Amino acid sequence: HKTAWAIIAAKLISIARFCADKSIQKTFTDYSAQYLLDFVKPQQEQVKAETSSCCKISSVAQGILYAVENDIPRQKDWSFRGCRNVVEQYDGPRFSVKGQVQSLTLTSALICIQYHPVAAKLHLFKAYEELAQDEIYRGPTDENLNYIGEEDVMIYETRIVEDELVAVVKLPCGKKEYLNVSVDVMLILAPRDDDDADGLRLKNLAKACRLLKDCMAILPPPRTK
């Protein structure tokens, strides 16, 4: 199920509320990814034939925008259940979200994570499943060129490993929880004619790019005088 967008959006919201005013919120509180899955208008829907359940696919930015406009409950009040078709109404407490989504270059994102994690998309190939815990993900290998797609991730820190810049990212829905991703590797992804099992097609990718892209964070609203 494609739930990473909601998990990442909720985590960015949790980080933004904690950083905004620690005098009000002294402990870190997780806010509900399930609420976003249930109520954000999907950009795409995939029906899983084996369960007849509907996978509601949106984006991190849309999830944050919905929370800004409608507030959001805590995770403990609206716990995670995954994609589902029937949604009951929620009448419990909701909390305001202030700020705006800010797109970041990879360079800006790597500076930003000195203060808090940021979201990004990761070009993910099945080769990552074969890596040992401390190995570095550098994209496809000669033995495994299968492309999974662009996955929503969180970047938590960077490290220098033998003169190579490496980002430590969390995959909310991957087979590995954390992945060491090379920031230095450049890819050239060429379009192909066939679709993969999820109907994903490589489009407009015949240019050099890095494994990590489309970084974002929630910036606080401007202070009023």
mmCIF file with all atom_site columns, C-alpha atoms in Angstrom, residues 73-207:
data_model
loop_
_atom_site.group_PDB
_atom_site.id
_atom_site.type_symbol
_atom_site.label_atom_id
_atom_site.label_alt_id
_atom_site.label_comp_id
_atom_site.label_asym_id
_atom_site.label_entity_id
_atom_site.label_seq_id
_atom_site.pdbx_PDB_ins_code
_atom_site.Cartn_x
_atom_site.Cartn_y
_atom_site.Cartn_z
_atom_site.occupancy
_atom_site.B_iso_or_equiv
_atom_site.pdbx_formal_charge
_atom_site.auth_seq_id
_atom_site.auth_comp_id
_atom_site.auth_asym_id
_atom_site.auth_atom_id
_atom_site.pdbx_PDB_model_num
ATOM 1   C CA . PRO A 1 73  ? -5.297  14.817 15.723  1.00 0.00 ? 73  PRO A CA 1
ATOM 2   C CA . ARG A 1 74  ? -2.524  13.114 17.628  1.00 0.00 ? 74  ARG A CA 1
ATOM 3   C CA . GLN A 1 75  ? -1.471  9.648  16.557  1.00 0.00 ? 75  GLN A CA 1
ATOM 4   C CA . LYS A 1 76  ? -2.636  8.177  19.870  1.00 0.00 ? 76  LYS A CA 1
ATOM 5   C CA . ASP A 1 77  ? -6.137  9.547  19.217  1.00 0.00 ? 77  ASP A CA 1
ATOM 6   C CA . TRP A 1 78  ? -6.388  8.321  15.587  1.00 0.00 ? 78  TRP A CA 1
ATOM 7   C CA . SER A 1 79  ? -4.040  5.353  15.304  1.00 0.00 ? 79  SER A CA 1
ATOM 8   C CA . PHE A 1 80  ? -2.559  3.918  12.125  1.00 0.00 ? 80  PHE A CA 1
ATOM 9   C CA . ARG A 1 81  ? -4.599  1.245  10.326  1.00 0.00 ? 81  ARG A CA 1
ATOM 10  C CA . GLY A 1 82  ? -3.436  1.672  6.735   1.00 0.00 ? 82  GLY A CA 1
ATOM 11  C CA . CYS A 1 83  ? -5.543  2.101  3.609   1.00 0.00 ? 83  CYS A CA 1
ATOM 12  C CA . ARG A 1 84  ? -9.236  1.472  4.180   1.00 0.00 ? 84  ARG A CA 1
ATOM 13  C CA . ASN A 1 85  ? -12.504 2.146  2.416   1.00 0.00 ? 85  ASN A CA 1
ATOM 14  C CA . VAL A 1 86  ? -14.865 2.892  5.298   1.00 0.00 ? 86  VAL A CA 1
ATOM 15  C CA . VAL A 1 87  ? -13.974 5.822  7.518   1.00 0.00 ? 87  VAL A CA 1
ATOM 16  C CA . GLU A 1 88  ? -15.896 6.864  10.621  1.00 0.00 ? 88  GLU A CA 1
ATOM 17  C CA . GLN A 1 89  ? -16.087 10.503 11.607  1.00 0.00 ? 89  GLN A CA 1
ATOM 18  C CA . TYR A 1 90  ? -13.523 11.880 14.043  1.00 0.00 ? 90  TYR A CA 1
ATOM 19  C CA . ASP A 1 91  ? -14.865 14.095 16.837  1.00 0.00 ? 91  ASP A CA 1
ATOM 20  C CA . GLY A 1 92  ? -11.817 14.185 19.125  1.00 0.00 ? 92  GLY A CA 1
ATOM 21  C CA . PRO A 1 93  ? -9.282  16.971 19.684  1.00 0.00 ? 93  PRO A CA 1
ATOM 22  C CA . ARG A 1 94  ? -7.369  18.380 16.734  1.00 0.00 ? 94  ARG A CA 1
ATOM 23  C CA . PHE A 1 95  ? -4.320  20.614 16.756  1.00 0.00 ? 95  PHE A CA 1
ATOM 24  C CA . SER A 1 96  ? -3.425  23.547 14.537  1.00 0.00 ? 96  SER A CA 1
ATOM 25  C CA . VAL A 1 97  ? -0.518  23.473 12.104  1.00 0.00 ? 97  VAL A CA 1
ATOM 26  C CA . LYS A 1 98  ? 1.147   26.756 11.184  1.00 0.00 ? 98  LYS A CA 1
ATOM 27  C CA . GLY A 1 99  ? 3.706   27.286 8.478   1.00 0.00 ? 99  GLY A CA 1
ATOM 28  C CA . GLN A 1 100 ? 4.119   26.504 4.823   1.00 0.00 ? 100 GLN A CA 1
ATOM 29  C CA . VAL A 1 101 ? 5.712   23.813 2.724   1.00 0.00 ? 101 VAL A CA 1
ATOM 30  C CA . GLN A 1 102 ? 9.092   24.924 1.398   1.00 0.00 ? 102 GLN A CA 1
ATOM 31  C CA . SER A 1 103 ? 10.818  23.137 -1.461  1.00 0.00 ? 103 SER A CA 1
ATOM 32  C CA . LEU A 1 104 ? 14.557  22.803 -0.909  1.00 0.00 ? 104 LEU A CA 1
ATOM 33  C CA . THR A 1 105 ? 17.510  22.087 -3.110  1.00 0.00 ? 105 THR A CA 1
ATOM 34  C CA . LEU A 1 106 ? 19.503  19.086 -1.974  1.00 0.00 ? 106 LEU A CA 1
ATOM 35  C CA . THR A 1 107 ? 22.274  21.430 -0.815  1.00 0.00 ? 107 THR A CA 1
ATOM 36  C CA . SER A 1 108 ? 19.822  23.496 1.256   1.00 0.00 ? 108 SER A CA 1
ATOM 37  C CA . ALA A 1 109 ? 18.260  20.340 2.662   1.00 0.00 ? 109 ALA A CA 1
ATOM 38  C CA . LEU A 1 110 ? 21.617  19.043 3.851   1.00 0.00 ? 110 LEU A CA 1
ATOM 39  C CA . ILE A 1 111 ? 22.154  22.325 5.692   1.00 0.00 ? 111 ILE A CA 1
ATOM 40  C CA . CYS A 1 112 ? 18.632  22.224 7.124   1.00 0.00 ? 112 CYS A CA 1
ATOM 41  C CA . ILE A 1 113 ? 19.074  18.783 8.696   1.00 0.00 ? 113 ILE A CA 1
ATOM 42  C CA . GLN A 1 114 ? 21.551  20.301 11.127  1.00 0.00 ? 114 GLN A CA 1
ATOM 43  C CA . TYR A 1 115 ? 18.406  21.571 12.870  1.00 0.00 ? 115 TYR A CA 1
ATOM 44  C CA . HIS A 1 116 ? 15.693  19.036 11.970  1.00 0.00 ? 116 HIS A CA 1
ATOM 45  C CA . PRO A 1 117 ? 14.984  16.211 9.478   1.00 0.00 ? 117 PRO A CA 1
ATOM 46  C CA . VAL A 1 118 ? 13.599  16.969 6.011   1.00 0.00 ? 118 VAL A CA 1
ATOM 47  C CA . ALA A 1 119 ? 11.507  15.013 3.521   1.00 0.00 ? 119 ALA A CA 1
ATOM 48  C CA . ALA A 1 120 ? 12.699  13.923 0.080   1.00 0.00 ? 120 ALA A CA 1
ATOM 49  C CA . LYS A 1 121 ? 12.046  11.490 -2.731  1.00 0.00 ? 121 LYS A CA 1
ATOM 50  C CA . LEU A 1 122 ? 14.483  8.672  -3.401  1.00 0.00 ? 122 LEU A CA 1
ATOM 51  C CA . HIS A 1 123 ? 15.027  6.866  -6.700  1.00 0.00 ? 123 HIS A CA 1
ATOM 52  C CA . LEU A 1 124 ? 14.726  3.322  -5.413  1.00 0.00 ? 124 LEU A CA 1
ATOM 53  C CA . PHE A 1 125 ? 15.984  0.210  -7.172  1.00 0.00 ? 125 PHE A CA 1
ATOM 54  C CA . LYS A 1 126 ? 15.496  -3.334 -5.901  1.00 0.00 ? 126 LYS A CA 1
ATOM 55  C CA . ALA A 1 127 ? 19.251  -3.553 -5.411  1.00 0.00 ? 127 ALA A CA 1
ATOM 56  C CA . TYR A 1 128 ? 18.755  -1.821 -2.040  1.00 0.00 ? 128 TYR A CA 1
ATOM 57  C CA . GLU A 1 129 ? 17.161  -4.981 -0.641  1.00 0.00 ? 129 GLU A CA 1
ATOM 58  C CA . GLU A 1 130 ? 20.468  -6.846 -0.994  1.00 0.00 ? 130 GLU A CA 1
ATOM 59  C CA . LEU A 1 131 ? 22.552  -4.383 1.025   1.00 0.00 ? 131 LEU A CA 1
ATOM 60  C CA . ALA A 1 132 ? 23.930  -5.178 4.456   1.00 0.00 ? 132 ALA A CA 1
ATOM 61  C CA . GLN A 1 133 ? 23.064  -2.760 7.264   1.00 0.00 ? 133 GLN A CA 1
ATOM 62  C CA . ASP A 1 134 ? 26.171  -0.582 6.939   1.00 0.00 ? 134 ASP A CA 1
ATOM 63  C CA . GLU A 1 135 ? 26.545  -0.719 3.144   1.00 0.00 ? 135 GLU A CA 1
ATOM 64  C CA . ILE A 1 136 ? 25.940  2.351  0.997   1.00 0.00 ? 136 ILE A CA 1
ATOM 65  C CA . TYR A 1 137 ? 23.099  2.495  -1.512  1.00 0.00 ? 137 TYR A CA 1
ATOM 66  C CA . ARG A 1 138 ? 24.334  3.811  -4.865  1.00 0.00 ? 138 ARG A CA 1
ATOM 67  C CA . GLY A 1 139 ? 21.392  2.928  -7.087  1.00 0.00 ? 139 GLY A CA 1
ATOM 68  C CA . PRO A 1 140 ? 21.201  -0.051 -9.459  1.00 0.00 ? 140 PRO A CA 1
ATOM 69  C CA . THR A 1 141 ? 23.823  -2.761 -9.724  1.00 0.00 ? 141 THR A CA 1
ATOM 70  C CA . ASP A 1 142 ? 24.873  -4.809 -12.738 1.00 0.00 ? 142 ASP A CA 1
ATOM 71  C CA . GLU A 1 143 ? 22.961  -7.742 -11.267 1.00 0.00 ? 143 GLU A CA 1
ATOM 72  C CA . ASN A 1 144 ? 19.802  -5.839 -10.322 1.00 0.00 ? 144 ASN A CA 1
ATOM 73  C CA . LEU A 1 145 ? 18.549  -2.991 -12.508 1.00 0.00 ? 145 LEU A CA 1
ATOM 74  C CA . ASN A 1 146 ? 14.874  -3.242 -11.489 1.00 0.00 ? 146 ASN A CA 1
ATOM 75  C CA . TYR A 1 147 ? 13.427  0.195  -10.740 1.00 0.00 ? 147 TYR A CA 1
ATOM 76  C CA . ILE A 1 148 ? 10.831  0.410  -7.962  1.00 0.00 ? 148 ILE A CA 1
ATOM 77  C CA . GLY A 1 149 ? 10.016  4.103  -8.281  1.00 0.00 ? 149 GLY A CA 1
ATOM 78  C CA . GLU A 1 150 ? 10.304  7.376  -6.391  1.00 0.00 ? 150 GLU A CA 1
ATOM 79  C CA . GLU A 1 151 ? 9.784   6.696  -2.690  1.00 0.00 ? 151 GLU A CA 1
ATOM 80  C CA . ASP A 1 152 ? 8.993   9.286  -0.019  1.00 0.00 ? 152 ASP A CA 1
ATOM 81  C CA . VAL A 1 153 ? 11.695  9.254  2.674   1.00 0.00 ? 153 VAL A CA 1
ATOM 82  C CA . MET A 1 154 ? 13.022  11.321 5.568   1.00 0.00 ? 154 MET A CA 1
ATOM 83  C CA . ILE A 1 155 ? 16.650  12.482 5.667   1.00 0.00 ? 155 ILE A CA 1
ATOM 84  C CA . TYR A 1 156 ? 17.925  12.437 9.249   1.00 0.00 ? 156 TYR A CA 1
ATOM 85  C CA . GLU A 1 157 ? 21.661  13.083 9.032   1.00 0.00 ? 157 GLU A CA 1
ATOM 86  C CA . THR A 1 158 ? 24.732  13.035 6.819   1.00 0.00 ? 158 THR A CA 1
ATOM 87  C CA . ARG A 1 159 ? 28.063  11.300 7.258   1.00 0.00 ? 159 ARG A CA 1
ATOM 88  C CA . ILE A 1 160 ? 31.388  11.228 5.462   1.00 0.00 ? 160 ILE A CA 1
ATOM 89  C CA . VAL A 1 161 ? 32.351  7.626  4.712   1.00 0.00 ? 161 VAL A CA 1
ATOM 90  C CA . GLU A 1 162 ? 35.783  7.281  3.104   1.00 0.00 ? 162 GLU A CA 1
ATOM 91  C CA . ASP A 1 163 ? 35.488  10.714 1.448   1.00 0.00 ? 163 ASP A CA 1
ATOM 92  C CA . GLU A 1 164 ? 31.934  9.994  0.205   1.00 0.00 ? 164 GLU A CA 1
ATOM 93  C CA . LEU A 1 165 ? 28.990  12.092 1.423   1.00 0.00 ? 165 LEU A CA 1
ATOM 94  C CA . VAL A 1 166 ? 26.238  9.780  2.669   1.00 0.00 ? 166 VAL A CA 1
ATOM 95  C CA . ALA A 1 167 ? 22.701  10.651 3.812   1.00 0.00 ? 167 ALA A CA 1
ATOM 96  C CA . VAL A 1 168 ? 20.947  8.503  6.400   1.00 0.00 ? 168 VAL A CA 1
ATOM 97  C CA . VAL A 1 169 ? 17.324  8.166  5.286   1.00 0.00 ? 169 VAL A CA 1
ATOM 98  C CA . LYS A 1 170 ? 14.290  6.409  6.724   1.00 0.00 ? 170 LYS A CA 1
ATOM 99  C CA . LEU A 1 171 ? 11.957  4.444  4.461   1.00 0.00 ? 171 LEU A CA 1
ATOM 100 C CA . PRO A 1 172 ? 8.546   4.238  6.152   1.00 0.00 ? 172 PRO A CA 1
ATOM 101 C CA . CYS A 1 173 ? 7.308   1.484  3.830   1.00 0.00 ? 173 CYS A CA 1
ATOM 102 C CA . GLY A 1 174 ? 10.479  -0.228 2.600   1.00 0.00 ? 174 GLY A CA 1
ATOM 103 C CA . LYS A 1 175 ? 11.936  -3.615 3.439   1.00 0.00 ? 175 LYS A CA 1
ATOM 104 C CA . LYS A 1 176 ? 14.689  -1.778 5.313   1.00 0.00 ? 176 LYS A CA 1
ATOM 105 C CA . GLU A 1 177 ? 13.925  0.873  7.905   1.00 0.00 ? 177 GLU A CA 1
ATOM 106 C CA . TYR A 1 178 ? 17.068  2.942  7.347   1.00 0.00 ? 178 TYR A CA 1
ATOM 107 C CA . LEU A 1 179 ? 19.313  3.277  4.311   1.00 0.00 ? 179 LEU A CA 1
ATOM 108 C CA . ASN A 1 180 ? 22.702  4.917  3.804   1.00 0.00 ? 180 ASN A CA 1
ATOM 109 C CA . VAL A 1 181 ? 22.340  6.778  0.500   1.00 0.00 ? 181 VAL A CA 1
ATOM 110 C CA . SER A 1 182 ? 25.224  8.211  -1.497  1.00 0.00 ? 182 SER A CA 1
ATOM 111 C CA . VAL A 1 183 ? 24.758  11.910 -2.171  1.00 0.00 ? 183 VAL A CA 1
ATOM 112 C CA . ASP A 1 184 ? 27.605  11.934 -4.699  1.00 0.00 ? 184 ASP A CA 1
ATOM 113 C CA . VAL A 1 185 ? 26.262  9.366  -7.195  1.00 0.00 ? 185 VAL A CA 1
ATOM 114 C CA . MET A 1 186 ? 24.719  10.717 -10.414 1.00 0.00 ? 186 MET A CA 1
ATOM 115 C CA . LEU A 1 187 ? 22.226  8.705  -12.474 1.00 0.00 ? 187 LEU A CA 1
ATOM 116 C CA . ILE A 1 188 ? 20.976  8.918  -16.030 1.00 0.00 ? 188 ILE A CA 1
ATOM 117 C CA . LEU A 1 189 ? 17.540  7.300  -16.137 1.00 0.00 ? 189 LEU A CA 1
ATOM 118 C CA . ALA A 1 190 ? 16.228  6.600  -19.630 1.00 0.00 ? 190 ALA A CA 1
ATOM 119 C CA . PRO A 1 191 ? 12.515  6.092  -20.436 1.00 0.00 ? 191 PRO A CA 1
ATOM 120 C CA . ARG A 1 192 ? 11.341  2.575  -21.216 1.00 0.00 ? 192 ARG A CA 1
ATOM 121 C CA . ASP A 1 193 ? 8.320   1.140  -22.975 1.00 0.00 ? 193 ASP A CA 1
ATOM 122 C CA . ASP A 1 194 ? 7.163   -1.386 -20.398 1.00 0.00 ? 194 ASP A CA 1
ATOM 123 C CA . ASP A 1 195 ? 5.415   -0.692 -17.094 1.00 0.00 ? 195 ASP A CA 1
ATOM 124 C CA . ASP A 1 196 ? 6.298   -2.356 -13.830 1.00 0.00 ? 196 ASP A CA 1
ATOM 125 C CA . ALA A 1 197 ? 3.787   -4.216 -11.659 1.00 0.00 ? 197 ALA A CA 1
ATOM 126 C CA . ASP A 1 198 ? 2.406   -1.036 -10.095 1.00 0.00 ? 198 ASP A CA 1
ATOM 127 C CA . GLY A 1 199 ? 1.921   0.723  -13.420 1.00 0.00 ? 199 GLY A CA 1
ATOM 128 C CA . LEU A 1 200 ? 4.839   3.072  -12.858 1.00 0.00 ? 200 LEU A CA 1
ATOM 129 C CA . ARG A 1 201 ? 6.664   4.281  -15.946 1.00 0.00 ? 201 ARG A CA 1
ATOM 130 C CA . LEU A 1 202 ? 9.905   6.157  -16.193 1.00 0.00 ? 202 LEU A CA 1
ATOM 131 C CA . LYS A 1 203 ? 9.040   9.473  -17.812 1.00 0.00 ? 203 LYS A CA 1
ATOM 132 C CA . ASN A 1 204 ? 11.144  12.476 -18.694 1.00 0.00 ? 204 ASN A CA 1
ATOM 133 C CA . LEU A 1 205 ? 14.132  11.087 -16.854 1.00 0.00 ? 205 LEU A CA 1
ATOM 134 C CA . ALA A 1 206 ? 16.698  11.046 -19.657 1.00 0.00 ? 206 ALA A CA 1
ATOM 135 C CA . LYS A 1 207 ? 18.943  13.474 -17.811 1.00 0.00 ? 207 LYS A CA 1
#
